[in-house]
mmCIF file of C-alpha atoms in Angstrom:
data_model
loop_
_atom_site.group_PDB
_atom_site.id
_atom_site.type_symbol
_atom_site.label_atom_id
_atom_site.label_comp_id
_atom_site.label_asym_id
_atom_site.label_seq_id
_atom_site.Cartn_x
_atom_site.Cartn_y
_atom_site.Cartn_z
ATOM 1 C CA UNK A 1 -35.576 48.685 -29.307
ATOM 2 C CA UNK A 2 -39.348 48.732 -29.523
ATOM 3 C CA UNK A 3 -41.508 45.899 -28.175
ATOM 4 C CA UNK A 4 -42.573 45.008 -31.717
ATOM 5 C CA UNK A 5 -38.977 44.202 -32.625
ATOM 6 C CA UNK A 6 -38.581 42.092 -29.511
ATOM 7 C CA UNK A 7 -41.739 40.146 -30.233
ATOM 8 C CA UNK A 8 -40.544 39.354 -33.732
ATOM 9 C CA UNK A 9 -37.016 38.432 -32.684
ATOM 10 C CA UNK A 10 -35.817 34.856 -33.063
ATOM 11 C CA UNK A 11 -33.324 35.284 -30.219
ATOM 12 C CA UNK A 12 -34.215 33.309 -27.113
ATOM 13 C CA UNK A 13 -32.871 35.948 -24.703
ATOM 14 C CA UNK A 14 -33.665 39.582 -25.471
ATOM 15 C CA UNK A 15 -33.188 42.742 -23.427
ATOM 16 C CA UNK A 16 -35.109 45.945 -24.026
ATOM 17 C CA UNK A 17 -33.483 49.215 -23.039
ATOM 18 C CA UNK A 18 -35.587 52.149 -21.825
ATOM 19 C CA UNK A 19 -34.450 55.460 -20.280
ATOM 20 C CA UNK A 20 -37.109 55.613 -17.539
ATOM 21 C CA UNK A 21 -39.176 53.152 -15.546
ATOM 22 C CA UNK A 22 -42.414 54.615 -16.912
ATOM 23 C CA UNK A 23 -41.483 53.525 -20.431
ATOM 24 C CA UNK A 24 -40.693 49.937 -19.470
ATOM 25 C CA UNK A 25 -42.945 47.409 -21.191
ATOM 26 C CA UNK A 26 -41.383 44.280 -19.697
ATOM 27 C CA UNK A 27 -40.159 43.243 -16.253
ATOM 28 C CA UNK A 28 -36.763 42.460 -17.786
ATOM 29 C CA UNK A 29 -36.319 45.940 -19.286
ATOM 30 C CA UNK A 30 -32.940 47.568 -18.726
ATOM 31 C CA UNK A 31 -33.443 51.010 -17.169
ATOM 32 C CA UNK A 32 -30.397 53.267 -17.282
ATOM 33 C CA UNK A 33 -28.942 56.239 -19.178
ATOM 34 C CA UNK A 34 -28.126 55.362 -22.794
ATOM 35 C CA UNK A 35 -24.546 56.545 -22.383
ATOM 36 C CA UNK A 36 -23.986 54.336 -19.312
ATOM 37 C CA UNK A 37 -25.438 50.913 -19.999
ATOM 38 C CA UNK A 38 -25.610 48.755 -16.876
ATOM 39 C CA UNK A 39 -24.113 45.744 -18.645
ATOM 40 C CA UNK A 40 -20.675 44.095 -18.567
ATOM 41 C CA UNK A 41 -18.286 44.265 -21.490
ATOM 42 C CA UNK A 42 -18.894 42.016 -24.508
ATOM 43 C CA UNK A 43 -22.028 40.401 -23.102
ATOM 44 C CA UNK A 44 -24.383 40.696 -26.110
ATOM 45 C CA UNK A 45 -24.184 38.727 -29.330
ATOM 46 C CA UNK A 46 -26.357 41.269 -31.134
ATOM 47 C CA UNK A 47 -26.989 44.916 -30.285
ATOM 48 C CA UNK A 48 -29.648 46.870 -32.164
ATOM 49 C CA UNK A 49 -30.033 50.654 -32.091
ATOM 50 C CA UNK A 50 -33.377 51.433 -33.691
ATOM 51 C CA UNK A 51 -33.605 55.145 -34.581
ATOM 52 C CA UNK A 52 -32.323 56.316 -31.189
ATOM 53 C CA UNK A 53 -29.146 58.175 -32.113
ATOM 54 C CA UNK A 54 -31.155 60.911 -33.831
ATOM 55 C CA UNK A 55 -32.809 61.860 -30.536
ATOM 56 C CA UNK A 56 -29.783 61.808 -28.211
ATOM 57 C CA UNK A 57 -27.470 64.752 -27.508
ATOM 58 C CA UNK A 58 -24.570 62.364 -26.763
ATOM 59 C CA UNK A 59 -25.026 60.024 -29.712
ATOM 60 C CA UNK A 60 -21.325 59.242 -30.077
ATOM 61 C CA UNK A 61 -20.948 58.136 -26.452
ATOM 62 C CA UNK A 62 -24.096 56.029 -26.709
ATOM 63 C CA UNK A 63 -22.744 54.331 -29.815
ATOM 64 C CA UNK A 64 -19.479 53.605 -28.009
ATOM 65 C CA UNK A 65 -21.450 52.054 -25.142
ATOM 66 C CA UNK A 66 -23.326 49.840 -27.581
ATOM 67 C CA UNK A 67 -20.013 48.735 -29.053
ATOM 68 C CA UNK A 68 -18.618 48.054 -25.579
ATOM 69 C CA UNK A 69 -21.365 45.598 -24.640
ATOM 70 C CA UNK A 70 -21.207 43.809 -28.019
ATOM 71 C CA UNK A 71 -19.184 40.594 -28.010
ATOM 72 C CA UNK A 72 -16.076 40.192 -30.145
ATOM 73 C CA UNK A 73 -17.967 37.802 -32.419
ATOM 74 C CA UNK A 74 -21.202 39.773 -32.107
ATOM 75 C CA UNK A 75 -22.969 42.135 -34.487
ATOM 76 C CA UNK A 76 -23.957 45.767 -34.017
ATOM 77 C CA UNK A 77 -26.925 46.906 -36.114
ATOM 78 C CA UNK A 78 -27.981 50.544 -36.426
ATOM 79 C CA UNK A 79 -31.224 51.802 -37.967
ATOM 80 C CA UNK A 80 -30.891 55.469 -38.893
ATOM 81 C CA UNK A 81 -32.493 58.230 -40.927
ATOM 82 C CA UNK A 82 -30.413 59.248 -43.914
ATOM 83 C CA UNK A 83 -29.613 62.999 -44.024
ATOM 84 C CA UNK A 84 -28.840 62.683 -47.756
ATOM 85 C CA UNK A 85 -32.197 61.234 -48.762
ATOM 86 C CA UNK A 86 -34.119 62.965 -51.537
ATOM 87 C CA UNK A 87 -37.199 63.229 -49.359
ATOM 88 C CA UNK A 88 -35.335 64.816 -46.438
ATOM 89 C CA UNK A 89 -33.467 67.328 -48.604
ATOM 90 C CA UNK A 90 -36.686 68.307 -50.356
ATOM 91 C CA UNK A 91 -38.514 68.911 -47.078
ATOM 92 C CA UNK A 92 -35.531 70.855 -45.767
ATOM 93 C CA UNK A 93 -35.028 73.233 -48.677
ATOM 94 C CA UNK A 94 -38.688 73.489 -49.776
ATOM 95 C CA UNK A 95 -40.527 73.528 -46.416
ATOM 96 C CA UNK A 96 -43.527 75.484 -47.624
ATOM 97 C CA UNK A 97 -45.006 72.631 -49.647
ATOM 98 C CA UNK A 98 -44.100 69.542 -47.652
ATOM 99 C CA UNK A 99 -43.888 70.970 -44.133
ATOM 100 C CA UNK A 100 -41.016 70.935 -41.684
ATOM 101 C CA UNK A 101 -38.522 68.103 -41.544
ATOM 102 C CA UNK A 102 -38.352 67.358 -37.831
ATOM 103 C CA UNK A 103 -35.884 69.922 -36.549
ATOM 104 C CA UNK A 104 -35.781 68.232 -33.115
ATOM 105 C CA UNK A 105 -33.874 65.274 -34.544
ATOM 106 C CA UNK A 106 -30.315 65.136 -35.829
ATOM 107 C CA UNK A 107 -29.622 62.755 -38.651
ATOM 108 C CA UNK A 108 -26.161 61.197 -38.727
ATOM 109 C CA UNK A 109 -24.595 60.225 -42.065
ATOM 110 C CA UNK A 110 -23.045 56.821 -42.522
ATOM 111 C CA UNK A 111 -19.593 58.390 -42.848
ATOM 112 C CA UNK A 112 -19.886 59.877 -39.346
ATOM 113 C CA UNK A 113 -20.974 56.588 -37.808
ATOM 114 C CA UNK A 114 -18.100 54.851 -39.578
ATOM 115 C CA UNK A 115 -15.613 57.241 -37.934
ATOM 116 C CA UNK A 116 -17.202 56.785 -34.503
ATOM 117 C CA UNK A 117 -17.104 53.007 -34.851
ATOM 118 C CA UNK A 118 -13.509 52.976 -36.071
ATOM 119 C CA UNK A 119 -12.493 54.748 -32.843
ATOM 120 C CA UNK A 120 -13.671 51.692 -30.857
ATOM 121 C CA UNK A 121 -12.174 49.172 -33.322
ATOM 122 C CA UNK A 122 -15.406 48.380 -35.139
ATOM 123 C CA UNK A 123 -15.638 48.116 -38.907
ATOM 124 C CA UNK A 124 -18.751 48.611 -41.052
ATOM 125 C CA UNK A 125 -19.484 45.429 -42.992
ATOM 126 C CA UNK A 126 -22.512 46.548 -45.004
ATOM 127 C CA UNK A 127 -25.068 49.327 -45.365
ATOM 128 C CA UNK A 128 -28.518 48.835 -46.893
ATOM 129 C CA UNK A 129 -30.778 51.742 -47.865
ATOM 130 C CA UNK A 130 -34.570 51.767 -48.009
ATOM 131 C CA UNK A 131 -37.470 54.197 -48.280
ATOM 132 C CA UNK A 132 -37.045 55.463 -51.831
ATOM 133 C CA UNK A 133 -39.514 58.056 -53.065
ATOM 134 C CA UNK A 134 -39.183 61.384 -54.827
ATOM 135 C CA UNK A 135 -41.735 64.016 -53.757
ATOM 136 C CA UNK A 136 -40.710 66.333 -56.595
ATOM 137 C CA UNK A 137 -41.858 64.085 -59.407
ATOM 138 C CA UNK A 138 -43.949 61.371 -57.820
ATOM 139 C CA UNK A 139 -47.054 62.000 -55.764
ATOM 140 C CA UNK A 140 -47.632 59.958 -52.628
ATOM 141 C CA UNK A 141 -51.026 59.034 -54.081
ATOM 142 C CA UNK A 142 -49.363 56.891 -56.737
ATOM 143 C CA UNK A 143 -48.410 53.668 -54.963
ATOM 144 C CA UNK A 144 -47.223 52.024 -58.177
ATOM 145 C CA UNK A 145 -44.642 54.764 -58.684
ATOM 146 C CA UNK A 146 -43.346 54.380 -55.151
ATOM 147 C CA UNK A 147 -43.174 50.587 -55.500
ATOM 148 C CA UNK A 148 -41.034 50.883 -58.636
ATOM 149 C CA UNK A 149 -38.706 53.411 -57.008
ATOM 150 C CA UNK A 150 -38.399 51.259 -53.897
ATOM 151 C CA UNK A 151 -37.643 48.117 -55.906
ATOM 152 C CA UNK A 152 -34.956 49.751 -58.044
ATOM 153 C CA UNK A 153 -33.511 51.691 -55.126
ATOM 154 C CA UNK A 154 -33.023 48.563 -53.045
ATOM 155 C CA UNK A 155 -31.700 46.582 -55.996
ATOM 156 C CA UNK A 156 -29.042 49.208 -56.744
ATOM 157 C CA UNK A 157 -28.680 50.179 -53.056
ATOM 158 C CA UNK A 158 -28.560 53.875 -53.936
ATOM 159 C CA UNK A 159 -27.481 55.970 -50.890
ATOM 160 C CA UNK A 160 -30.438 58.375 -51.170
ATOM 161 C CA UNK A 161 -33.060 56.323 -49.333
ATOM 162 C CA UNK A 162 -34.958 57.720 -46.373
ATOM 163 C CA UNK A 163 -33.402 55.201 -43.951
ATOM 164 C CA UNK A 164 -30.401 52.914 -43.733
ATOM 165 C CA UNK A 165 -29.461 49.748 -41.882
ATOM 166 C CA UNK A 166 -25.800 49.579 -40.892
ATOM 167 C CA UNK A 167 -24.117 46.378 -39.778
ATOM 168 C CA UNK A 168 -20.777 46.521 -37.971
ATOM 169 C CA UNK A 169 -18.503 44.106 -36.157
ATOM 170 C CA UNK A 170 -15.401 44.375 -34.025
ATOM 171 C CA UNK A 171 -12.134 44.129 -35.910
ATOM 172 C CA UNK A 172 -10.687 40.682 -35.394
ATOM 173 C CA UNK A 173 -6.948 40.586 -34.583
ATOM 174 C CA UNK A 174 -4.808 39.001 -37.250
ATOM 175 C CA UNK A 175 -3.245 35.673 -36.373
ATOM 176 C CA UNK A 176 0.513 35.966 -35.788
ATOM 177 C CA UNK A 177 2.513 34.783 -38.763
ATOM 178 C CA UNK A 178 5.189 32.121 -38.230
ATOM 179 C CA UNK A 179 8.526 32.593 -39.918
ATOM 180 C CA UNK A 180 9.664 29.578 -41.894
ATOM 181 C CA UNK A 181 13.305 28.642 -41.287
ATOM 182 C CA UNK A 182 15.090 27.618 -44.421
ATOM 183 C CA UNK A 183 18.225 25.451 -44.451
ATOM 184 C CA UNK A 184 19.416 22.629 -42.287
ATOM 185 C CA UNK A 185 20.716 22.568 -38.745
ATOM 186 C CA UNK A 186 24.478 23.142 -38.196
ATOM 187 C CA UNK A 187 25.151 19.474 -37.398
ATOM 188 C CA UNK A 188 23.315 18.275 -40.452
ATOM 189 C CA UNK A 189 24.962 20.922 -42.603
ATOM 190 C CA UNK A 190 28.525 19.929 -41.507
ATOM 191 C CA UNK A 191 27.737 16.251 -42.035
ATOM 192 C CA UNK A 192 26.380 16.919 -45.492
ATOM 193 C CA UNK A 193 29.400 19.014 -46.409
ATOM 194 C CA UNK A 194 31.687 16.216 -45.262
ATOM 195 C CA UNK A 195 29.871 13.715 -47.438
ATOM 196 C CA UNK A 196 30.037 16.038 -50.359
ATOM 197 C CA UNK A 197 33.779 16.525 -49.949
ATOM 198 C CA UNK A 198 34.327 12.830 -49.523
ATOM 199 C CA UNK A 199 32.430 12.016 -52.641
ATOM 200 C CA UNK A 200 34.261 14.638 -54.630
ATOM 201 C CA UNK A 201 37.677 13.296 -53.442
ATOM 202 C CA UNK A 202 36.717 9.745 -54.299
ATOM 203 C CA UNK A 203 35.613 10.862 -57.691
#
């Protein structure tokens, strides 16, 4: 999580994770490997991974660690680059015109993250896409065109945006169901049968 996100956070207690001491911006920064967070289980109400999984060789283990430190009632939020975005696919298959597409990063689709989260009993609650622009038909020098595409893309939430925001939460156990017992107790049943027989004899 970058310092800008921490500064704009409404949470009273925030922790920034950094891999090395040289990158620490705060005295409270957590310095440890991303796949071995030095935190107890279920200690965070909100865990945010901001475009880090694309740069890690052990992204799945890091995601599992983030899920481990997230509380049962907490929320796990992941910012990621969409490998199915129009812009990314265009830069990948037509590199001569738009340049290379960042081969040092590995973009993870939402379907892959959903499988990784399901392994640790997390379920994806919602996914929002953003960063809609089409380099084939719309020049970057036309801001009005990009504004229209961004507005319609977010309104329809089309899964071809440059980035996505995924929100997940731990699966809550279902409350045990109580079986309802029909009928009366044996003593009550025998007493009722006796009354019924007596009434029928009197009749």
